[in-house]
């Protein structure tokens, strides 16, 4: 095993950058510790932490590191072409992430509007699908997922899976929709029971179940409009 790996392993476990990130989160790490994680190894007789500090010392600040060319990076002892390419790639990825915005997929203004839209998408499905629309505080759709394939009476259709997504996408509200392959959107007892469970879970988590819409071949039923929510 290379000496560089041993140097990192000789550090107290809670002081190693990777372990610190796992335990304390990335924001607790210094710039050189974050850079050391990307570099992974250092040159002979040095660790990745040593190399990261040397790299940062070679440039006045992060701005000049950000603009450094491959050739300039490779002037630092321990930074070969591979590491220089990886650093440039990480910098570019960070720039693109900084410019990224959450894509909106339309705004929900009424159950009628979303019901008509979902009829077009779901009326020809031969198996029951459960779709979840995740909304922000402005009722903009920030994510749409097919959460289940199969009937609501099956154990697979559990509210925890839907609310796990709601937490992941930081949704303020959700709309659940599913189709009836028979073409008749009349709610079943299982539909009402599932809606009640979803509404109860939503109240506990502070994530509103805005509606549960059942899609038929050419019509829909909103359980919100029925007063079931």
mmCIF file with all atom_site columns, N, CA and C in Angstrom, residues 80-119:
data_model
loop_
_atom_site.group_PDB
_atom_site.id
_atom_site.type_symbol
_atom_site.label_atom_id
_atom_site.label_alt_id
_atom_site.label_comp_id
_atom_site.label_asym_id
_atom_site.label_entity_id
_atom_site.label_seq_id
_atom_site.pdbx_PDB_ins_code
_atom_site.Cartn_x
_atom_site.Cartn_y
_atom_site.Cartn_z
_atom_site.occupancy
_atom_site.B_iso_or_equiv
_atom_site.pdbx_formal_charge
_atom_site.auth_seq_id
_atom_site.auth_comp_id
_atom_site.auth_asym_id
_atom_site.auth_atom_id
_atom_site.pdbx_PDB_model_num
ATOM 1   N N  . UNK A 1 80  ? -0.755  15.770 -11.296 1.00 0.00 ? 80  UNK A N  1
ATOM 2   C CA . UNK A 1 80  ? -0.490  15.311 -12.649 1.00 0.00 ? 80  UNK A CA 1
ATOM 3   C C  . UNK A 1 80  ? -1.661  15.633 -13.557 1.00 0.00 ? 80  UNK A C  1
ATOM 4   N N  . UNK A 1 81  ? -1.593  15.152 -14.790 1.00 0.00 ? 81  UNK A N  1
ATOM 5   C CA . UNK A 1 81  ? -2.659  15.462 -15.748 1.00 0.00 ? 81  UNK A CA 1
ATOM 6   C C  . UNK A 1 81  ? -4.017  14.928 -15.286 1.00 0.00 ? 81  UNK A C  1
ATOM 7   N N  . UNK A 1 82  ? -4.028  13.700 -14.753 1.00 0.00 ? 82  UNK A N  1
ATOM 8   C CA . UNK A 1 82  ? -5.303  13.106 -14.312 1.00 0.00 ? 82  UNK A CA 1
ATOM 9   C C  . UNK A 1 82  ? -5.951  13.938 -13.212 1.00 0.00 ? 82  UNK A C  1
ATOM 10  N N  . UNK A 1 83  ? -5.186  14.302 -12.189 1.00 0.00 ? 83  UNK A N  1
ATOM 11  C CA . UNK A 1 83  ? -5.747  15.100 -11.104 1.00 0.00 ? 83  UNK A CA 1
ATOM 12  C C  . UNK A 1 83  ? -6.163  16.483 -11.601 1.00 0.00 ? 83  UNK A C  1
ATOM 13  N N  . UNK A 1 84  ? -5.379  17.064 -12.496 1.00 0.00 ? 84  UNK A N  1
ATOM 14  C CA . UNK A 1 84  ? -5.726  18.377 -13.034 1.00 0.00 ? 84  UNK A CA 1
ATOM 15  C C  . UNK A 1 84  ? -7.048  18.324 -13.792 1.00 0.00 ? 84  UNK A C  1
ATOM 16  N N  . UNK A 1 85  ? -7.242  17.270 -14.577 1.00 0.00 ? 85  UNK A N  1
ATOM 17  C CA . UNK A 1 85  ? -8.502  17.093 -15.316 1.00 0.00 ? 85  UNK A CA 1
ATOM 18  C C  . UNK A 1 85  ? -9.662  16.929 -14.347 1.00 0.00 ? 85  UNK A C  1
ATOM 19  N N  . UNK A 1 86  ? -9.457  16.142 -13.291 1.00 0.00 ? 86  UNK A N  1
ATOM 20  C CA . UNK A 1 86  ? -10.528 15.924 -12.314 1.00 0.00 ? 86  UNK A CA 1
ATOM 21  C C  . UNK A 1 86  ? -10.886 17.228 -11.598 1.00 0.00 ? 86  UNK A C  1
ATOM 22  N N  . UNK A 1 87  ? -9.892  18.045 -11.286 1.00 0.00 ? 87  UNK A N  1
ATOM 23  C CA . UNK A 1 87  ? -10.158 19.331 -10.635 1.00 0.00 ? 87  UNK A CA 1
ATOM 24  C C  . UNK A 1 87  ? -10.951 20.239 -11.569 1.00 0.00 ? 87  UNK A C  1
ATOM 25  N N  . UNK A 1 88  ? -10.545 20.310 -12.849 1.00 0.00 ? 88  UNK A N  1
ATOM 26  C CA . UNK A 1 88  ? -11.266 21.142 -13.816 1.00 0.00 ? 88  UNK A CA 1
ATOM 27  C C  . UNK A 1 88  ? -12.705 20.663 -13.976 1.00 0.00 ? 88  UNK A C  1
ATOM 28  N N  . UNK A 1 89  ? -12.889 19.340 -14.010 1.00 0.00 ? 89  UNK A N  1
ATOM 29  C CA . UNK A 1 89  ? -14.234 18.787 -14.141 1.00 0.00 ? 89  UNK A CA 1
ATOM 30  C C  . UNK A 1 89  ? -15.089 19.135 -12.922 1.00 0.00 ? 89  UNK A C  1
ATOM 31  N N  . UNK A 1 90  ? -14.520 19.035 -11.713 1.00 0.00 ? 90  UNK A N  1
ATOM 32  C CA . UNK A 1 90  ? -15.255 19.355 -10.489 1.00 0.00 ? 90  UNK A CA 1
ATOM 33  C C  . UNK A 1 90  ? -15.641 20.833 -10.455 1.00 0.00 ? 90  UNK A C  1
ATOM 34  N N  . UNK A 1 91  ? -14.721 21.702 -10.904 1.00 0.00 ? 91  UNK A N  1
ATOM 35  C CA . UNK A 1 91  ? -15.005 23.141 -10.931 1.00 0.00 ? 91  UNK A CA 1
ATOM 36  C C  . UNK A 1 91  ? -16.144 23.448 -11.902 1.00 0.00 ? 91  UNK A C  1
ATOM 37  N N  . UNK A 1 92  ? -16.110 22.831 -13.074 1.00 0.00 ? 92  UNK A N  1
ATOM 38  C CA . UNK A 1 92  ? -17.163 23.072 -14.065 1.00 0.00 ? 92  UNK A CA 1
ATOM 39  C C  . UNK A 1 92  ? -18.506 22.535 -13.581 1.00 0.00 ? 92  UNK A C  1
ATOM 40  N N  . UNK A 1 93  ? -18.489 21.361 -12.966 1.00 0.00 ? 93  UNK A N  1
ATOM 41  C CA . UNK A 1 93  ? -19.723 20.792 -12.429 1.00 0.00 ? 93  UNK A CA 1
ATOM 42  C C  . UNK A 1 93  ? -20.310 21.709 -11.361 1.00 0.00 ? 93  UNK A C  1
ATOM 43  N N  . UNK A 1 94  ? -19.438 22.240 -10.482 1.00 0.00 ? 94  UNK A N  1
ATOM 44  C CA . UNK A 1 94  ? -19.906 23.173 -9.457  1.00 0.00 ? 94  UNK A CA 1
ATOM 45  C C  . UNK A 1 94  ? -20.532 24.415 -10.065 1.00 0.00 ? 94  UNK A C  1
ATOM 46  N N  . UNK A 1 95  ? -19.952 24.915 -11.146 1.00 0.00 ? 95  UNK A N  1
ATOM 47  C CA . UNK A 1 95  ? -20.495 26.100 -11.816 1.00 0.00 ? 95  UNK A CA 1
ATOM 48  C C  . UNK A 1 95  ? -21.879 25.812 -12.389 1.00 0.00 ? 95  UNK A C  1
ATOM 49  N N  . UNK A 1 96  ? -22.033 24.634 -12.986 1.00 0.00 ? 96  UNK A N  1
ATOM 50  C CA . UNK A 1 96  ? -23.328 24.278 -13.566 1.00 0.00 ? 96  UNK A CA 1
ATOM 51  C C  . UNK A 1 96  ? -24.388 24.057 -12.490 1.00 0.00 ? 96  UNK A C  1
ATOM 52  N N  . UNK A 1 97  ? -23.984 23.452 -11.381 1.00 0.00 ? 97  UNK A N  1
ATOM 53  C CA . UNK A 1 97  ? -24.916 23.259 -10.269 1.00 0.00 ? 97  UNK A CA 1
ATOM 54  C C  . UNK A 1 97  ? -25.373 24.605 -9.717  1.00 0.00 ? 97  UNK A C  1
ATOM 55  N N  . UNK A 1 98  ? -24.445 25.561 -9.628  1.00 0.00 ? 98  UNK A N  1
ATOM 56  C CA . UNK A 1 98  ? -24.781 26.892 -9.102  1.00 0.00 ? 98  UNK A CA 1
ATOM 57  C C  . UNK A 1 98  ? -25.815 27.591 -9.974  1.00 0.00 ? 98  UNK A C  1
ATOM 58  N N  . UNK A 1 99  ? -25.831 27.282 -11.270 1.00 0.00 ? 99  UNK A N  1
ATOM 59  C CA . UNK A 1 99  ? -26.780 27.908 -12.196 1.00 0.00 ? 99  UNK A CA 1
ATOM 60  C C  . UNK A 1 99  ? -28.087 27.127 -12.322 1.00 0.00 ? 99  UNK A C  1
ATOM 61  N N  . UNK A 1 100 ? -28.108 25.917 -11.761 1.00 0.00 ? 100 UNK A N  1
ATOM 62  C CA . UNK A 1 100 ? -29.284 25.057 -11.912 1.00 0.00 ? 100 UNK A CA 1
ATOM 63  C C  . UNK A 1 100 ? -30.470 25.602 -11.127 1.00 0.00 ? 100 UNK A C  1
ATOM 64  N N  . UNK A 1 101 ? -31.643 25.492 -11.704 1.00 0.00 ? 101 UNK A N  1
ATOM 65  C CA . UNK A 1 101 ? -32.877 25.891 -11.030 1.00 0.00 ? 101 UNK A CA 1
ATOM 66  C C  . UNK A 1 101 ? -33.864 24.726 -11.086 1.00 0.00 ? 101 UNK A C  1
ATOM 67  N N  . UNK A 1 102 ? -34.793 24.729 -10.176 1.00 0.00 ? 102 UNK A N  1
ATOM 68  C CA . UNK A 1 102 ? -35.786 23.665 -10.130 1.00 0.00 ? 102 UNK A CA 1
ATOM 69  C C  . UNK A 1 102 ? -36.799 23.869 -11.256 1.00 0.00 ? 102 UNK A C  1
ATOM 70  N N  . UNK A 1 103 ? -36.934 22.855 -12.086 1.00 0.00 ? 103 UNK A N  1
ATOM 71  C CA . UNK A 1 103 ? -37.848 22.957 -13.223 1.00 0.00 ? 103 UNK A CA 1
ATOM 72  C C  . UNK A 1 103 ? -39.299 22.874 -12.743 1.00 0.00 ? 103 UNK A C  1
ATOM 73  N N  . UNK A 1 104 ? -40.119 23.783 -13.220 1.00 0.00 ? 104 UNK A N  1
ATOM 74  C CA . UNK A 1 104 ? -41.543 23.761 -12.899 1.00 0.00 ? 104 UNK A CA 1
ATOM 75  C C  . UNK A 1 104 ? -42.301 23.114 -14.048 1.00 0.00 ? 104 UNK A C  1
ATOM 76  N N  . UNK A 1 105 ? -43.301 22.313 -13.711 1.00 0.00 ? 105 UNK A N  1
ATOM 77  C CA . UNK A 1 105 ? -44.053 21.574 -14.719 1.00 0.00 ? 105 UNK A CA 1
ATOM 78  C C  . UNK A 1 105 ? -45.500 22.030 -14.752 1.00 0.00 ? 105 UNK A C  1
ATOM 79  N N  . UNK A 1 106 ? -45.682 23.352 -14.653 1.00 0.00 ? 106 UNK A N  1
ATOM 80  C CA . UNK A 1 106 ? -47.034 23.894 -14.687 1.00 0.00 ? 106 UNK A CA 1
ATOM 81  C C  . UNK A 1 106 ? -47.552 24.190 -13.292 1.00 0.00 ? 106 UNK A C  1
ATOM 82  N N  . UNK A 1 107 ? -48.642 24.907 -13.237 1.00 0.00 ? 107 UNK A N  1
ATOM 83  C CA . UNK A 1 107 ? -49.251 25.295 -11.966 1.00 0.00 ? 107 UNK A CA 1
ATOM 84  C C  . UNK A 1 107 ? -50.659 24.724 -11.875 1.00 0.00 ? 107 UNK A C  1
ATOM 85  N N  . UNK A 1 108 ? -50.992 24.226 -10.708 1.00 0.00 ? 108 UNK A N  1
ATOM 86  C CA . UNK A 1 108 ? -52.327 23.668 -10.478 1.00 0.00 ? 108 UNK A CA 1
ATOM 87  C C  . UNK A 1 108 ? -53.249 24.801 -10.058 1.00 0.00 ? 108 UNK A C  1
ATOM 88  N N  . UNK A 1 109 ? -54.247 25.077 -10.862 1.00 0.00 ? 109 UNK A N  1
ATOM 89  C CA . UNK A 1 109 ? -55.210 26.136 -10.547 1.00 0.00 ? 109 UNK A CA 1
ATOM 90  C C  . UNK A 1 109 ? -56.559 25.577 -10.099 1.00 0.00 ? 109 UNK A C  1
ATOM 91  N N  . UNK A 1 110 ? -56.843 24.323 -10.458 1.00 0.00 ? 110 UNK A N  1
ATOM 92  C CA . UNK A 1 110 ? -58.109 23.703 -10.056 1.00 0.00 ? 110 UNK A CA 1
ATOM 93  C C  . UNK A 1 110 ? -58.036 22.198 -10.270 1.00 0.00 ? 110 UNK A C  1
ATOM 94  N N  . UNK A 1 111 ? -58.906 21.462 -9.586  1.00 0.00 ? 111 UNK A N  1
ATOM 95  C CA . UNK A 1 111 ? -58.994 20.012 -9.789  1.00 0.00 ? 111 UNK A CA 1
ATOM 96  C C  . UNK A 1 111 ? -59.449 19.710 -11.208 1.00 0.00 ? 111 UNK A C  1
ATOM 97  N N  . UNK A 1 112 ? -60.303 20.575 -11.758 1.00 0.00 ? 112 UNK A N  1
ATOM 98  C CA . UNK A 1 112 ? -60.802 20.363 -13.120 1.00 0.00 ? 112 UNK A CA 1
ATOM 99  C C  . UNK A 1 112 ? -59.657 20.397 -14.126 1.00 0.00 ? 112 UNK A C  1
ATOM 100 N N  . UNK A 1 113 ? -58.789 21.387 -13.990 1.00 0.00 ? 113 UNK A N  1
ATOM 101 C CA . UNK A 1 113 ? -57.675 21.530 -14.931 1.00 0.00 ? 113 UNK A CA 1
ATOM 102 C C  . UNK A 1 113 ? -56.738 20.332 -14.870 1.00 0.00 ? 113 UNK A C  1
ATOM 103 N N  . UNK A 1 114 ? -56.365 19.921 -13.670 1.00 0.00 ? 114 UNK A N  1
ATOM 104 C CA . UNK A 1 114 ? -55.430 18.812 -13.543 1.00 0.00 ? 114 UNK A CA 1
ATOM 105 C C  . UNK A 1 114 ? -56.103 17.499 -13.892 1.00 0.00 ? 114 UNK A C  1
ATOM 106 N N  . UNK A 1 115 ? -57.403 17.385 -13.591 1.00 0.00 ? 115 UNK A N  1
ATOM 107 C CA . UNK A 1 115 ? -58.141 16.174 -13.937 1.00 0.00 ? 115 UNK A CA 1
ATOM 108 C C  . UNK A 1 115 ? -58.191 15.960 -15.443 1.00 0.00 ? 115 UNK A C  1
ATOM 109 N N  . UNK A 1 116 ? -58.489 17.005 -16.201 1.00 0.00 ? 116 UNK A N  1
ATOM 110 C CA . UNK A 1 116 ? -58.537 16.909 -17.659 1.00 0.00 ? 116 UNK A CA 1
ATOM 111 C C  . UNK A 1 116 ? -57.174 16.557 -18.228 1.00 0.00 ? 116 UNK A C  1
ATOM 112 N N  . UNK A 1 117 ? -56.150 17.138 -17.651 1.00 0.00 ? 117 UNK A N  1
ATOM 113 C CA . UNK A 1 117 ? -54.786 16.855 -18.109 1.00 0.00 ? 117 UNK A CA 1
ATOM 114 C C  . UNK A 1 117 ? -54.421 15.402 -17.871 1.00 0.00 ? 117 UNK A C  1
ATOM 115 N N  . UNK A 1 118 ? -54.784 14.869 -16.704 1.00 0.00 ? 118 UNK A N  1
ATOM 116 C CA . UNK A 1 118 ? -54.419 13.502 -16.373 1.00 0.00 ? 118 UNK A CA 1
ATOM 117 C C  . UNK A 1 118 ? -55.237 12.475 -17.155 1.00 0.00 ? 118 UNK A C  1
ATOM 118 N N  . UNK A 1 119 ? -56.449 12.842 -17.567 1.00 0.00 ? 119 UNK A N  1
ATOM 119 C CA . UNK A 1 119 ? -57.238 11.935 -18.407 1.00 0.00 ? 119 UNK A CA 1
ATOM 120 C C  . UNK A 1 119 ? -56.460 11.600 -19.677 1.00 0.00 ? 119 UNK A C  1
#
